[in-house]
Amino acid sequence: MTDLVVPSTEVTRRTIRRSDWVAENAAFIDCRTPGSDRKSNYAFIGPGVSQNAKQFINLSEPHGYNVGAAGMPNGVNNNLHLHFTAEVFINFGGTFRVRWGVDGQQGEYVSTDGDIISVPAWIFRGFTNEGPDEGLLLTVLGQDVTGGIIWGPSVLKEAESYGLHLTADNRLIDTVAGDELPTDVPLIKPMKQASIDELTPYSVEEMRGRVTQAGDRRYSARATLGHALPGGGGELALVIGYGMSEDRRQVPRLHEPHSFNMAWLRATPGEGLLRHRHDATQTLLVKAGRWRVTLNAGAEEETVVLEAQDMLSVLPGSWRRFELLEAGTAENGGAAAEPGTGELLVVNAGDGRIRLEWAPEVVEAAFDAGWMLDPNGYLAPVAVMVTATEDD
């Protein structure tokens, strides 16, 4: 892999702090519907499925996925709609009732802090904030181009009564604000019942299998080559896809393709992941604690400290190292599920495994500590591997 040096200006540009968030309060066609008119939509990486051309996007270059968020006061609804690609909710604090089915009656799940919910493509879904006003759902959407969304028939009809229409090319037309109905592009019409009847139903039990609660996480203490070395003691819990784990026994909760993989990284202060790199786009989202990310190597190192709800887009091919500086608490932005630790959500592009390249000093120290990687890229004891390759 060719060495890539990330300049400080690029590190700054790719760092999205909580203070950098810019809300759009008219991102969707239901922005005037009572009960849904106080939503805040955020687009951090890519446009997501926003229907407002004025939506602010922190990073617009393709990553293979989109990252955004929905902020809603207590009692506010996100109306029923359908996605063509993966939609994954990460509960960053609050209580949200998620419902699905064209009428929202097929099933419900009440989500609390720390949940990750992968909602199947091609089903109607919506949610309501039943917790504090500051409740927050982050979203990761599959693919660079999501294809927009299809609203439930009742949502489109009610929006029309407020002068809002949606074009076939995903533009929001507001006749109350003076927009004219287009003559060159047709308006979206409600989905026909025959097509609705073809959608796959999901039971409550099936949907629960797509939820990863804090108690569902299965952390591996031997997830990476550097696990036995000082500073390398971060533990991975796979949520979607096999991702970066080098533990051959570790299995993700969800295997199906999303166009990205997702895992929790947990560490105690001073621990994390030692210097490594890979060729996939990567986004780090801080759930709890203060984390230091060091990019590049040697005299060209660049360091950024991330607080709760900050995120960083890491360029493919760049060296990186993660270290927890301070455990997550209620006072510094959010307590971790396990006291005395910090939590970092790691998202990488692609549906396959992420093969890590470790810095030479990590490979050497791990070997001295008795660990190396086998030809399949999984952890193996040096004693076994050396014996297996010796001539009789």
Coordinates of C-alpha atoms in Angstrom, one line a residue:
M1 CA 0.0 0.0 0.0
T2 CA 1.4 3.4 -1.0
D3 CA 2.2 5.8 1.9
L4 CA -0.4 8.5 2.3
V5 CA 0.3 11.6 4.4
V6 CA -2.8 13.5 5.5
P7 CA -2.0 17.2 6.0
S8 CA -3.3 19.1 9.0
T9 CA -5.7 21.1 6.9
E10 CA -7.4 17.9 5.7
V11 CA -7.6 16.5 9.2
T12 CA -9.4 19.6 10.2
R13 CA -11.7 19.5 7.2
R14 CA -12.6 15.8 7.9
T15 CA -13.3 16.4 11.6
I16 CA -17.0 17.1 12.3
R17 CA -17.5 18.3 15.8
R18 CA -20.8 18.6 17.6
S19 CA -20.6 22.4 17.2
D20 CA -20.3 21.9 13.4
W21 CA -23.7 20.4 13.1
V22 CA -26.2 22.4 10.9
A23 CA -29.8 21.5 11.1
E24 CA -32.3 21.7 8.3
N25 CA -35.9 22.0 9.6
A26 CA -37.6 21.6 6.2
A27 CA -35.8 18.6 4.8
F28 CA -38.8 16.5 4.0
I29 CA -42.3 16.7 2.6
D30 CA -44.0 16.4 6.1
C31 CA -42.3 19.5 7.5
R32 CA -45.7 21.2 8.0
T33 CA -47.6 18.2 9.2
P34 CA -48.7 18.8 12.8
G35 CA -46.7 16.5 15.1
S36 CA -43.9 16.3 12.5
D37 CA -43.1 20.0 12.0
R38 CA -40.3 20.3 14.5
K39 CA -37.8 17.8 13.2
S40 CA -34.1 18.7 12.6
N41 CA -32.3 16.8 9.9
Y42 CA -28.5 16.6 9.7
A43 CA -26.3 15.5 6.8
F44 CA -22.7 14.9 7.9
I45 CA -21.4 12.7 5.1
G46 CA -23.3 12.7 1.9
P47 CA -26.8 14.2 1.3
G48 CA -28.6 11.1 2.7
V49 CA -32.3 11.2 1.7
S50 CA -32.9 14.9 2.3
Q51 CA -35.4 16.4 -0.1
N52 CA -34.3 20.0 0.4
A53 CA -31.6 21.4 -1.9
K54 CA -30.6 23.8 0.9
Q55 CA -29.6 21.0 3.2
F56 CA -26.1 21.7 4.6
I57 CA -23.6 18.8 4.1
N58 CA -20.4 18.7 6.2
L59 CA -18.6 16.3 3.8
S60 CA -20.0 15.7 0.4
E61 CA -17.4 13.4 -1.2
P62 CA -18.6 9.7 -1.6
H63 CA -17.7 7.3 1.2
G64 CA -19.8 4.3 0.1
Y65 CA -22.4 5.2 2.7
N66 CA -24.1 8.3 4.1
V67 CA -24.1 9.5 7.7
G68 CA -26.7 11.8 9.2
A69 CA -28.9 12.3 12.2
A70 CA -32.5 13.2 13.2
G71 CA -33.1 15.5 16.1
M72 CA -36.7 15.6 17.4
P73 CA -38.3 17.1 20.5
N74 CA -40.5 15.0 22.7
G75 CA -43.7 13.8 21.0
V76 CA -42.5 14.6 17.4
N77 CA -43.0 12.0 14.7
N78 CA -40.9 11.0 11.7
N79 CA -43.6 9.8 9.4
L80 CA -43.8 6.4 7.7
H81 CA -41.5 6.1 4.7
L82 CA -39.6 3.4 2.7
H83 CA -35.9 3.2 1.9
F84 CA -34.3 1.3 -1.0
T85 CA -30.9 0.9 0.7
A86 CA -29.9 0.0 4.3
E87 CA -31.0 2.4 7.1
V88 CA -29.3 1.9 10.4
F89 CA -30.3 3.9 13.5
I90 CA -27.8 4.5 16.3
N91 CA -29.4 5.8 19.5
F92 CA -27.1 8.4 20.9
G93 CA -29.5 9.2 23.8
G94 CA -33.2 9.1 24.3
T95 CA -36.3 6.9 23.9
F96 CA -37.7 6.4 20.5
R97 CA -40.7 4.2 19.5
V98 CA -39.9 2.7 16.1
R99 CA -42.9 1.3 14.1
W100 CA -43.1 -0.4 10.7
G101 CA -45.7 -1.4 8.1
V102 CA -47.6 0.8 5.7
D103 CA -50.0 1.8 8.5
G104 CA -47.4 1.5 11.3
Q105 CA -49.3 -1.4 12.8
Q106 CA -47.1 -4.3 11.8
G107 CA -44.9 -3.9 14.8
E108 CA -43.1 -1.6 17.3
Y109 CA -39.9 -1.5 19.1
V110 CA -38.9 1.0 21.9
S111 CA -35.3 2.0 21.5
T112 CA -33.1 3.3 24.3
D113 CA -29.6 4.7 24.6
G114 CA -26.9 2.7 22.8
D115 CA -29.2 0.6 20.6
I116 CA -28.3 0.0 16.9
I117 CA -31.3 -0.9 14.7
S118 CA -30.9 -2.1 11.1
V119 CA -34.2 -1.5 9.4
P120 CA -34.7 -3.7 6.3
A121 CA -34.9 -2.0 2.9
W122 CA -38.3 -1.9 1.2
I123 CA -40.5 -1.7 4.3
F124 CA -42.3 1.4 5.6
R125 CA -40.9 2.7 8.9
G126 CA -41.3 5.7 11.2
F127 CA -40.5 6.7 14.8
T128 CA -41.5 9.0 17.6
N129 CA -39.4 10.6 20.3
E130 CA -41.0 9.5 23.6
G131 CA -38.0 10.7 25.7
P132 CA -36.3 14.1 26.4
D133 CA -36.2 16.9 23.9
E134 CA -32.5 16.3 23.3
G135 CA -33.0 12.7 22.1
L136 CA -30.8 11.9 19.0
L137 CA -30.8 9.2 16.4
L138 CA -27.8 9.0 14.2
T139 CA -28.3 7.3 10.8
V140 CA -26.0 5.4 8.4
L141 CA -27.5 4.8 5.0
G142 CA -26.2 2.3 2.5
Q143 CA -24.6 3.3 -0.8
D144 CA -23.6 6.8 -2.1
V145 CA -26.8 7.2 -4.0
T146 CA -29.7 6.1 -1.9
G147 CA -32.5 6.6 -4.4
G148 CA -34.4 8.8 -2.0
I149 CA -37.5 7.5 -0.2
I150 CA -41.1 6.6 -0.8
W151 CA -43.6 8.2 1.7
G152 CA -46.6 6.4 3.0
P153 CA -49.8 7.2 0.9
S154 CA -51.4 9.1 3.8
V155 CA -48.3 11.2 4.3
L156 CA -48.2 12.4 0.7
K157 CA -51.9 13.3 0.8
E158 CA -51.7 15.3 4.0
A159 CA -48.6 17.2 2.8
E160 CA -50.4 18.2 -0.4
S161 CA -53.0 19.9 1.8
Y162 CA -50.2 22.1 3.1
G163 CA -48.9 23.0 -0.4
L164 CA -46.0 20.5 -0.4
H165 CA -45.3 18.2 -3.3
L166 CA -42.4 15.9 -4.2
T167 CA -41.1 15.5 -7.8
A168 CA -39.9 12.2 -9.3
D169 CA -36.3 13.5 -9.1
N170 CA -36.6 14.0 -5.3
R171 CA -37.2 17.8 -5.2
L172 CA -39.5 19.4 -2.6
I173 CA -41.9 21.9 -4.2
D174 CA -43.5 24.4 -1.7
T175 CA -46.3 26.2 -3.4
V176 CA -47.0 28.2 -0.2
A177 CA -43.5 29.6 -0.4
G178 CA -44.0 30.5 -4.1
D179 CA -42.6 27.5 -5.9
E180 CA -44.3 26.5 -9.1
L181 CA -45.3 23.0 -9.9
P182 CA -42.9 21.6 -12.6
T183 CA -44.0 20.9 -16.1
D184 CA -41.0 18.8 -17.1
V185 CA -40.9 16.3 -14.2
P186 CA -43.9 14.4 -12.8
L187 CA -45.0 14.6 -9.2
I188 CA -44.6 11.5 -7.0
K189 CA -47.9 9.7 -6.5
P190 CA -48.9 7.5 -3.6
M191 CA -47.7 3.9 -3.9
K192 CA -50.4 1.6 -5.3
Q193 CA -52.0 -1.0 -3.0
A194 CA -50.9 -3.9 -5.3
S195 CA -47.3 -2.8 -4.8
I196 CA -47.8 -2.4 -1.0
D197 CA -49.2 -5.9 -0.8
E198 CA -45.9 -7.2 -2.3
L199 CA -43.7 -5.8 0.5
T200 CA -42.1 -8.3 2.9
P201 CA -43.7 -8.3 6.4
Y202 CA -41.5 -8.4 9.5
S203 CA -42.6 -9.7 12.9
V204 CA -41.6 -8.1 16.2
E205 CA -39.3 -11.1 16.8
E206 CA -37.6 -10.8 13.4
M207 CA -37.1 -7.1 14.0
R208 CA -35.6 -7.7 17.5
G209 CA -33.0 -9.9 15.8
R210 CA -31.9 -6.8 13.8
V211 CA -31.4 -4.7 17.0
T212 CA -28.1 -4.7 18.9
Q213 CA -28.7 -3.5 22.5
A214 CA -25.8 -2.9 24.9
G215 CA -26.5 -6.4 26.4
D216 CA -26.3 -8.0 22.9
R217 CA -22.7 -6.8 22.2
R218 CA -20.1 -9.6 22.2
Y219 CA -16.7 -8.0 22.7
S220 CA -13.5 -9.8 21.8
A221 CA -10.4 -9.2 23.9
R222 CA -8.4 -10.7 21.1
A223 CA -9.8 -8.8 18.2
T224 CA -6.6 -7.4 16.8
L225 CA -2.9 -8.3 16.5
G226 CA -1.9 -5.7 19.0
H227 CA -4.3 -6.8 21.8
A228 CA -1.5 -8.1 24.1
L229 CA 0.6 -4.9 23.7
P230 CA 0.5 -1.7 25.8
G231 CA -2.0 0.7 24.1
G232 CA -3.5 -2.0 21.9
G233 CA -6.1 -3.4 24.4
G234 CA -9.2 -2.1 22.6
E235 CA -12.0 -4.6 22.3
L236 CA -14.3 -4.9 19.3
A237 CA -18.0 -5.9 19.2
L238 CA -19.2 -6.7 15.7
V239 CA -22.6 -5.4 14.8
I240 CA -22.9 -5.4 11.0
G241 CA -20.4 -7.5 9.0
Y242 CA -17.0 -9.0 9.9
G243 CA -15.2 -5.6 9.6
M244 CA -11.7 -5.3 11.1
S245 CA -11.8 -8.2 13.5
E246 CA -8.8 -10.6 13.4
D247 CA -10.4 -13.0 15.9
R248 CA -11.4 -16.0 13.7
R249 CA -14.2 -17.0 16.2
Q250 CA -15.9 -13.6 16.2
V251 CA -19.2 -13.5 14.4
P252 CA -21.3 -10.3 13.7
R253 CA -24.9 -10.0 14.8
L254 CA -25.9 -9.2 11.2
H255 CA -24.3 -10.7 8.1
E256 CA -26.4 -9.3 5.2
P257 CA -24.9 -6.7 2.9
H258 CA -25.3 -3.1 3.9
S259 CA -22.5 -1.6 1.8
F260 CA -20.7 -0.9 5.1
N261 CA -19.7 -2.7 8.2
M262 CA -20.1 -1.4 11.8
A263 CA -18.6 -2.3 15.1
W264 CA -18.2 -0.9 18.6
L265 CA -14.6 -0.3 19.9
R266 CA -14.4 -0.3 23.7
A267 CA -11.3 0.6 25.7
T268 CA -10.1 1.8 29.1
P269 CA -7.9 4.9 29.3
G270 CA -4.6 4.5 27.6
E271 CA -5.8 1.7 25.4
G272 CA -7.3 1.5 21.9
L273 CA -5.9 0.3 18.6
L274 CA -2.2 0.6 17.7
R275 CA -0.9 2.0 14.4
H276 CA -2.5 0.4 11.3
R277 CA -4.1 1.2 8.0
H278 CA -6.4 -0.2 5.4
D279 CA -7.9 0.8 2.0
A280 CA -11.5 1.4 2.9
T281 CA -13.2 4.7 3.8
Q282 CA -13.8 5.0 7.5
T283 CA -15.8 7.1 9.9
L284 CA -15.3 7.2 13.7
L285 CA -18.2 8.4 15.8
V286 CA -17.6 9.0 19.5
K287 CA -20.4 7.7 21.8
A288 CA -18.6 8.0 25.1
G289 CA -15.3 9.4 26.4
R290 CA -12.5 11.5 24.9
W291 CA -10.4 9.8 22.2
R292 CA -7.2 10.7 20.6
V293 CA -6.7 9.8 16.9
T294 CA -3.2 10.0 15.5
L295 CA -2.8 10.0 11.8
N296 CA 0.4 9.5 9.7
A297 CA 3.7 8.3 11.2
G298 CA 6.9 9.8 12.6
A299 CA 7.6 13.5 12.2
E300 CA 4.4 13.8 10.0
E301 CA 2.0 12.7 12.8
E302 CA -1.2 14.7 13.1
T303 CA -3.4 14.4 16.2
V304 CA -7.0 15.2 16.8
V305 CA -8.9 14.8 20.1
L306 CA -12.6 13.8 19.7
E307 CA -15.3 14.4 22.3
A308 CA -18.7 12.8 22.6
Q309 CA -20.7 13.2 19.4
D310 CA -17.7 14.3 17.4
M311 CA -16.7 12.3 14.3
L312 CA -13.8 11.9 12.0
S313 CA -13.6 10.7 8.4
V314 CA -10.3 8.8 7.9
L315 CA -8.8 8.7 4.4
P316 CA -8.2 5.2 2.9
G317 CA -4.6 4.2 3.1
S318 CA -3.6 6.5 5.9
W319 CA -1.9 5.3 9.1
R320 CA -4.1 5.7 12.2
R321 CA -3.9 5.0 15.9
F322 CA -6.8 5.3 18.4
E323 CA -6.4 5.9 22.2
L324 CA -9.0 6.5 24.9
L325 CA -7.9 9.5 27.0
E326 CA -10.8 9.7 29.4
A327 CA -13.6 7.3 30.1
G328 CA -17.2 8.3 29.3
T329 CA -19.3 9.8 32.1
A330 CA -22.6 11.7 32.4
E331 CA -20.5 14.8 33.0
N332 CA -18.4 14.7 29.8
G333 CA -21.2 13.9 27.3
G334 CA -22.4 10.4 28.0
A335 CA -21.6 7.4 30.1
A336 CA -20.5 4.2 28.5
A337 CA -22.4 0.9 28.9
E338 CA -19.4 -0.4 30.9
P339 CA -18.2 2.0 33.6
G340 CA -14.6 3.1 33.3
T341 CA -14.5 2.7 29.5
G342 CA -15.1 4.8 26.3
E343 CA -17.0 3.8 23.2
L344 CA -16.2 4.5 19.6
L345 CA -18.4 3.5 16.7
V346 CA -16.3 2.4 13.7
V347 CA -17.9 2.4 10.2
N348 CA -16.0 1.1 7.2
A349 CA -17.2 0.9 3.6
G350 CA -17.7 -2.4 2.0
D351 CA -19.4 -5.7 2.7
G352 CA -16.3 -7.9 3.0
R353 CA -13.7 -8.2 5.7
I354 CA -11.3 -5.3 6.3
R355 CA -7.8 -6.6 6.1
L356 CA -5.5 -4.4 8.3
E357 CA -1.9 -3.6 7.6
W358 CA -0.1 -3.2 10.9
A359 CA 2.9 -0.9 11.4
P360 CA 6.2 -2.8 11.4
E361 CA 6.8 -2.1 15.1
V362 CA 3.4 -3.6 16.0
V363 CA 4.1 -6.7 14.0
E364 CA 7.5 -7.1 15.7
A365 CA 6.3 -6.5 19.2
A366 CA 3.3 -8.8 18.7
F367 CA 5.6 -11.6 17.5
D368 CA 7.8 -11.2 20.6
A369 CA 4.6 -11.4 22.7
G370 CA 3.7 -14.7 20.9
W371 CA 1.2 -13.5 18.3
M372 CA 1.1 -13.3 14.5
L373 CA -1.5 -13.5 11.7
D374 CA -2.1 -16.6 9.8
P375 CA -2.4 -16.6 6.0
N376 CA -6.1 -15.9 6.3
G377 CA -5.4 -12.7 8.3
Y378 CA -6.5 -14.1 11.7
L379 CA -4.7 -14.2 15.0
A380 CA -2.6 -17.3 15.6
P381 CA 0.0 -18.3 18.3
V382 CA 3.6 -17.9 17.0
A383 CA 4.5 -21.2 18.5
V384 CA 2.0 -23.0 16.4
M385 CA 2.7 -21.1 13.2
V386 CA 6.5 -21.5 13.4
T387 CA 6.2 -25.2 14.1
A388 CA 3.7 -25.6 11.2
T389 CA 6.2 -24.1 8.7
E390 CA 9.4 -25.8 10.0
D391 CA 10.9 -28.5 7.9
D392 CA 11.0 -32.0 9.5

